[in-house]
Short mmCIF file of C-alpha atoms in Angstrom, two decimals:
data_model
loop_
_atom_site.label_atom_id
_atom_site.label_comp_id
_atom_site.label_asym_id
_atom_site.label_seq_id
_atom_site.Cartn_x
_atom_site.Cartn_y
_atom_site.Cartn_z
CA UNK A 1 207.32 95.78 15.58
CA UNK A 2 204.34 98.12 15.94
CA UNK A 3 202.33 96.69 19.10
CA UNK A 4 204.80 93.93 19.54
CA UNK A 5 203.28 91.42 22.38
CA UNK A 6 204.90 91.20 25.64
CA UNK A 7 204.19 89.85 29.05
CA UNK A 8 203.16 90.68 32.28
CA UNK A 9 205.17 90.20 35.79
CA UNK A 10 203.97 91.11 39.01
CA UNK A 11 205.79 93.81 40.74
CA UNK A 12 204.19 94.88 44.47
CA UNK A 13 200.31 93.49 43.39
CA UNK A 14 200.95 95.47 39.86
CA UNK A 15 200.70 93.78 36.85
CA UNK A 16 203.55 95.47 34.51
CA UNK A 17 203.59 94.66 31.18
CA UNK A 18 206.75 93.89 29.41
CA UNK A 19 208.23 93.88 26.31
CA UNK A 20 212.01 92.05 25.52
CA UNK A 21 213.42 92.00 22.43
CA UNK A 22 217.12 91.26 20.95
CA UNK A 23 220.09 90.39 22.82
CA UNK A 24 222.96 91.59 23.72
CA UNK A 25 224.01 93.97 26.92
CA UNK A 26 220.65 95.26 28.52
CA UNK A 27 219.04 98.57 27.53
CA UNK A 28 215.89 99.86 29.19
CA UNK A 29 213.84 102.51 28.07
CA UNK A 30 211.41 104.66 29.81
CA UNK A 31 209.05 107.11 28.32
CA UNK A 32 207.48 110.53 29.14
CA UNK A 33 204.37 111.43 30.87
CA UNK A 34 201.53 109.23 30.04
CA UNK A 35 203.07 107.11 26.75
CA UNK A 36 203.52 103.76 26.54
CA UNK A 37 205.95 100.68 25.37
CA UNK A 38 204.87 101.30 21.96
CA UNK A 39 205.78 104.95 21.70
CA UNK A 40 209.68 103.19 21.43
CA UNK A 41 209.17 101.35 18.72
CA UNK A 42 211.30 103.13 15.98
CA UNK A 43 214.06 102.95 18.72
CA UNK A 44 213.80 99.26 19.85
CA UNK A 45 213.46 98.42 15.87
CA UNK A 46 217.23 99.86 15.57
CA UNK A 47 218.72 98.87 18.80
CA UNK A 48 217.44 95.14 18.88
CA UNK A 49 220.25 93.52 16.92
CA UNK A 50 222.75 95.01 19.27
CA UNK A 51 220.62 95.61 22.77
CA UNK A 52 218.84 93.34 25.01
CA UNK A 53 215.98 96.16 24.65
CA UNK A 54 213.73 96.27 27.59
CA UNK A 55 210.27 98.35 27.74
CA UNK A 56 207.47 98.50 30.21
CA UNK A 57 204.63 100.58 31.18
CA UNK A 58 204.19 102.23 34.50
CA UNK A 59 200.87 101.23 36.43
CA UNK A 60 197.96 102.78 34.36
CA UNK A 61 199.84 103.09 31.59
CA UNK A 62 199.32 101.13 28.66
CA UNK A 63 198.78 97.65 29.39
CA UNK A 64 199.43 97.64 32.99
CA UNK A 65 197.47 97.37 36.24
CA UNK A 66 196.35 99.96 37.97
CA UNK A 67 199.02 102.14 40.17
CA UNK A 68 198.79 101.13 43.98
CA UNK A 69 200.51 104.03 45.18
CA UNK A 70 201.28 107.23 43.50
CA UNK A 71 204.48 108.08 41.83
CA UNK A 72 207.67 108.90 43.17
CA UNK A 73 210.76 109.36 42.29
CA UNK A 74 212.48 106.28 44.92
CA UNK A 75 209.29 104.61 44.05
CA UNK A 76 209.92 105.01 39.74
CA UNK A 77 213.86 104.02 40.58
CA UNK A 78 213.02 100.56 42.21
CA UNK A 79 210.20 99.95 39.40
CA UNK A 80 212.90 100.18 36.87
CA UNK A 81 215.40 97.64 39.02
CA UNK A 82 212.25 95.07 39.76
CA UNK A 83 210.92 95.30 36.39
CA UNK A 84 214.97 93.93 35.73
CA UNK A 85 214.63 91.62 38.34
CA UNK A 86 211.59 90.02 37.17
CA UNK A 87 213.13 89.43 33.57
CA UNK A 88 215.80 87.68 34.99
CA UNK A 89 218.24 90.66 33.79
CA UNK A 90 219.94 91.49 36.86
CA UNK A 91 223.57 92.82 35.25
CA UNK A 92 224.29 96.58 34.59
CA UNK A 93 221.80 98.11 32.46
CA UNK A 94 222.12 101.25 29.98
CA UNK A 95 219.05 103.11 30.94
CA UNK A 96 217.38 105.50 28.40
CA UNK A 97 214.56 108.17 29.81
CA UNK A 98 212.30 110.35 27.96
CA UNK A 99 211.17 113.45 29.07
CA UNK A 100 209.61 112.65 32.72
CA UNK A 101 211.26 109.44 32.46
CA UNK A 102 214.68 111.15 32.66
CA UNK A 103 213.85 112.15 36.18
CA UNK A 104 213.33 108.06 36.45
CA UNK A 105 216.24 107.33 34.79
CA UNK A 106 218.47 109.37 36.51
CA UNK A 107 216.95 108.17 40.03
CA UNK A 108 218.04 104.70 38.79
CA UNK A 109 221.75 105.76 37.84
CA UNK A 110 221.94 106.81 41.43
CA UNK A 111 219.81 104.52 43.76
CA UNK A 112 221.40 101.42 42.21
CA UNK A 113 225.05 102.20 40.68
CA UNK A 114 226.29 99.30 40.43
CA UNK A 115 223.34 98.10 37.98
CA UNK A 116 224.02 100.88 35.87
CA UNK A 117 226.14 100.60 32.57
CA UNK A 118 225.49 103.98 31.40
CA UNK A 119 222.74 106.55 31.00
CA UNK A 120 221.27 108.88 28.07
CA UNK A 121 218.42 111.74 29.00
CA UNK A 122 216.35 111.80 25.56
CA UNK A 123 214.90 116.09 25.84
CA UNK A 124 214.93 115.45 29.93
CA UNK A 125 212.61 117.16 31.90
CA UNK A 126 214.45 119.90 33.71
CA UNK A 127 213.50 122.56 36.33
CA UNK A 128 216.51 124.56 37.52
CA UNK A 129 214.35 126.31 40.50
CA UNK A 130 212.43 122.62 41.64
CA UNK A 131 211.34 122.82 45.32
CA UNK A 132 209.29 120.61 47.75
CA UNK A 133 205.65 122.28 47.01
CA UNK A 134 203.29 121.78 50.44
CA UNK A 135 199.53 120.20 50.55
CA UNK A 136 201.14 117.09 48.49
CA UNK A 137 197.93 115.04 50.33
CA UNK A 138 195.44 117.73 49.31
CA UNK A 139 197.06 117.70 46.20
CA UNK A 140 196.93 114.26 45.42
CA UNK A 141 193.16 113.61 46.71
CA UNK A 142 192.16 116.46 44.49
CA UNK A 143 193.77 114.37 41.66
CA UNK A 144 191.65 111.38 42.32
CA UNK A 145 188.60 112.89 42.95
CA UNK A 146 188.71 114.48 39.37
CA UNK A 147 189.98 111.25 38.10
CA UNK A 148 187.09 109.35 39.34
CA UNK A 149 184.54 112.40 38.15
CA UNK A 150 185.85 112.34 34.33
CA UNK A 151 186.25 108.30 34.56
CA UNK A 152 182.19 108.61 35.75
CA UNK A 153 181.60 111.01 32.57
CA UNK A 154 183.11 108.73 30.24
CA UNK A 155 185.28 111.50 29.48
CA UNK A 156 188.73 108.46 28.81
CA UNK A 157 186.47 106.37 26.35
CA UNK A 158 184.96 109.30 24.25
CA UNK A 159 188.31 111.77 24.36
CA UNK A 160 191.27 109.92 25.78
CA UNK A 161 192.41 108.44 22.56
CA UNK A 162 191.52 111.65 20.52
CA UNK A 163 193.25 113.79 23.00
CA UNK A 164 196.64 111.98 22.97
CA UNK A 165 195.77 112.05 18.55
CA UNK A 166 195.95 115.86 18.93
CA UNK A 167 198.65 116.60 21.49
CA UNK A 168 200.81 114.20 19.09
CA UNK A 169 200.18 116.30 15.71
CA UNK A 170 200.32 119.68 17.85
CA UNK A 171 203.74 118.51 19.44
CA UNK A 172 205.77 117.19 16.40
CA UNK A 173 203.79 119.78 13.99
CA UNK A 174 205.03 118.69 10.27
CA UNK A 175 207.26 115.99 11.30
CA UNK A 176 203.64 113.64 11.68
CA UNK A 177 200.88 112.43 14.13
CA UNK A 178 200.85 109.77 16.06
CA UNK A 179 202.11 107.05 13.79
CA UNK A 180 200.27 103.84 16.60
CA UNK A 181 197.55 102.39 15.13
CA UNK A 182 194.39 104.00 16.29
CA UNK A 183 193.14 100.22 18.14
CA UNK A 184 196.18 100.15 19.61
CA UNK A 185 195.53 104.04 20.93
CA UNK A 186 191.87 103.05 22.01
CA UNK A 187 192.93 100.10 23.63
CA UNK A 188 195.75 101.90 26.11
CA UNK A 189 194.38 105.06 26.37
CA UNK A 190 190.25 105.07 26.73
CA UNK A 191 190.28 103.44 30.12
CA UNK A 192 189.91 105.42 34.14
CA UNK A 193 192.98 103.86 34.81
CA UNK A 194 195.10 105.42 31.93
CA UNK A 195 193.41 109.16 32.78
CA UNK A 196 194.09 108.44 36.80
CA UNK A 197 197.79 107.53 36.21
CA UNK A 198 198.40 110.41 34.09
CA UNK A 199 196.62 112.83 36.07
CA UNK A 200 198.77 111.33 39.45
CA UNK A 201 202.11 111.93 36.86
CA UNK A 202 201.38 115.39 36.48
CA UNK A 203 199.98 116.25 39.46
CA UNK A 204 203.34 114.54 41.17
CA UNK A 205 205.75 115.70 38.18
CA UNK A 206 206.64 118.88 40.84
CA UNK A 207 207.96 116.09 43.58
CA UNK A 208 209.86 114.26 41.79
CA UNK A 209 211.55 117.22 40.40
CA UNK A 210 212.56 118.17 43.77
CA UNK A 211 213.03 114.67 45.18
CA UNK A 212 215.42 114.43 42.15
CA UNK A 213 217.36 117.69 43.32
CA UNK A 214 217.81 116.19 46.73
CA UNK A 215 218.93 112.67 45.00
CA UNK A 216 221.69 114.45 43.47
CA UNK A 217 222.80 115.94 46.66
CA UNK A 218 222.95 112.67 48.46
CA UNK A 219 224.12 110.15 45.55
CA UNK A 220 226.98 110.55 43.16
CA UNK A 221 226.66 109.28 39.76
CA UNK A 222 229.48 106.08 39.42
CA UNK A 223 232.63 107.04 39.15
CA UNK A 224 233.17 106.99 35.01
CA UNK A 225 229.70 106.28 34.08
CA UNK A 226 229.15 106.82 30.77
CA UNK A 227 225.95 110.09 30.45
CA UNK A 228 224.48 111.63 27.09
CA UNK A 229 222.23 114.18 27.17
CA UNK A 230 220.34 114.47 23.70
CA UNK A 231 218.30 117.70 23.32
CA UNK A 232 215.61 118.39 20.35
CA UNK A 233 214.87 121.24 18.72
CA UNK A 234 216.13 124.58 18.34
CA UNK A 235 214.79 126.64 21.14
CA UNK A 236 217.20 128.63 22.80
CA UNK A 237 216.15 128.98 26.46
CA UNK A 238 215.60 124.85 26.20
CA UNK A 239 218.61 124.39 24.12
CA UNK A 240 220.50 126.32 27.49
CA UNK A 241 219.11 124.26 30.21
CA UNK A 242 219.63 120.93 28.28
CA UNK A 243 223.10 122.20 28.19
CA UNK A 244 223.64 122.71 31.92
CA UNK A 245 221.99 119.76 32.64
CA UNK A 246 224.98 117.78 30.40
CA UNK A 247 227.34 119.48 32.24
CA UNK A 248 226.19 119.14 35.51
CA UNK A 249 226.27 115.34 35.03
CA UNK A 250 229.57 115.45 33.09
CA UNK A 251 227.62 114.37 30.22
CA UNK A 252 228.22 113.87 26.55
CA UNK A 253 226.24 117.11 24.71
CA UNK A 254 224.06 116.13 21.73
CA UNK A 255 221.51 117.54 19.55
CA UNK A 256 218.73 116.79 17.58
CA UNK A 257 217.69 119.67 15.65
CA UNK A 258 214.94 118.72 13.57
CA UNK A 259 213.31 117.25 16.30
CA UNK A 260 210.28 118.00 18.12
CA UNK A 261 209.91 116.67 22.03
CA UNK A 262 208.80 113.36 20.80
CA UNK A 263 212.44 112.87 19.37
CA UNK A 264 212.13 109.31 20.08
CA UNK A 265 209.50 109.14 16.97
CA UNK A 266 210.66 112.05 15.12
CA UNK A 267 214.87 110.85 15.00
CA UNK A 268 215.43 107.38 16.65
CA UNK A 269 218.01 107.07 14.89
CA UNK A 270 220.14 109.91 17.01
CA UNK A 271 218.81 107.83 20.33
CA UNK A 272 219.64 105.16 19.13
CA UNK A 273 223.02 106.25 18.54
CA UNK A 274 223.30 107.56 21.72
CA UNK A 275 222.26 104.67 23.50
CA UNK A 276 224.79 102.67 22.10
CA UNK A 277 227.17 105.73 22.14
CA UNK A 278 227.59 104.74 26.09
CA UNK A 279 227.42 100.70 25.91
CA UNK A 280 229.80 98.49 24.26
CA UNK A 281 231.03 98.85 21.05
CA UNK A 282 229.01 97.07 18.57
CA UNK A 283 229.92 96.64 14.58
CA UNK A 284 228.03 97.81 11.81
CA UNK A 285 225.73 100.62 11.70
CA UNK A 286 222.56 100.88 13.87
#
């Protein structure tokens, strides 16, 4: 499934590519900062024969067009819903976020509630003291100047692919590298437009944290929807906000010790579980 070939809709003058596989009720995965469709594919491999399993990457990332505006956390929510729309999938969804893409995934469970069938936070980002930071503009100008600078350098060609190579083996350690084919690496991650958009996502990562804090104030999650929060690793201090997180949203509590960050390559098998922990009963194991 490695790679697997999808297709590309146009959402706002973006060309999003888009990967559907299975059938079944709909499941839709984001990923963290920066990763792409592919980075799922141990997950989507186990959920397929019971999941409608639905990945795309954000503008920049991977195969898609460049972004047109930069991120937010509104702006991520509706991406998710269109990105539905233009598959033709417009029922309630069990959504699935990685690390940033919780923040995304949460937005969607409470901008559009009635599309939502359930919701799992896969290691979350969380930041229990997010507030609004000022200069957003300067910020974000900064952001493309350097983008444009490195871009001008060559710096994407010669080190992006290397540089996601090392963060991989540094993140899950013994567990493995980065088990995409190196092409497949080059081809989504050596461009400007893969540096710029992860650049804007972690230059904007601050935002959305504290849009997502006023979200929360303003929009209940439905009434009975079905929330896991899966947390990897064994750090304490992490292990305690993950933890408050779950039961701030009411939220199934579940752990995946062996586990580094990238829990989506290092134990699919306990997302995968979880995603189907909070959709309808299927038989048979996953």
């Amino acid at each position: 499934m490695t790679g697997a070939p999808g297709a590309f809709v146009r959402i706002g003058d973006v060309p999003h590519h888009v990967v559907v596989e299975g059938a079944g009720p709909v499941c839709v995965l984001t990923p963290g900062l920066g990763m792409a469709w592919f980075d799922w594919d141990p997950v989507a491999e186990l959920l397929a024969p019971h999941r409608t399993v639905v990945r795309f990457d954000r503008p920049g990332l991977g195969l898609s067009g460049p972004a047109a505006v930069e991120p937010s956390l509104t702006g991520e929510a509706d991406r998710i819903a269109q990105v539905l729309d233009a598959c033709g999938l417009t029922g309630p969804a069990t959504v699935v976020g990685h690390s940033l893409g919780g923040f995304h995934a949460e937005g969607f469970a409470r901008l559009h509630p009635a599309r939502t069938a359930g919701l799992v936070l896969v290691d979350s980002s969380v930041e229990p003291t997010a507030r609004p930071r000022p200069a957003k503009a300067v910020r974000t100008a900064v952001t493309r100047v350097a983008g444009r600078g490195l871009s001008a350098a060559g710096v994407p060609y010669a080190l992006g692919p290397l540089g996601r190579r090392a963060a991989y083996r540094l993140t899950r350690g013994r567990r493995g590298g980065d088990p995409a084919p190196y092409e497949l690496v080059r081809r989504t991650c050596s461009t400007s437009r893969s540096l710029r958009a992860m650049l804007a996502e972690y230059a904007t990562y601050p935002d959305l944290a504290a849009q997502l804090v006023y979200v929360r104030r303003q929009f209940l999650l439905p009434e009975g929807l079905p929330v896991t929060v899966l947390a990897a690793g064994t750090d304490e201090r992490w292990l305690t906000w993950q933890l408050a997180l779950a039961e701030e949203l009411g939220a199934a509590f579940r752990t995946a010790p062996q586990a580094s960050h990238l829990v989506l390559l290092d134990q699919p098998q306990d997302v995968a579980e979880a995603a189907l922990s909070v959709g309808p009963a299927v038989s048979g194991p996953c």
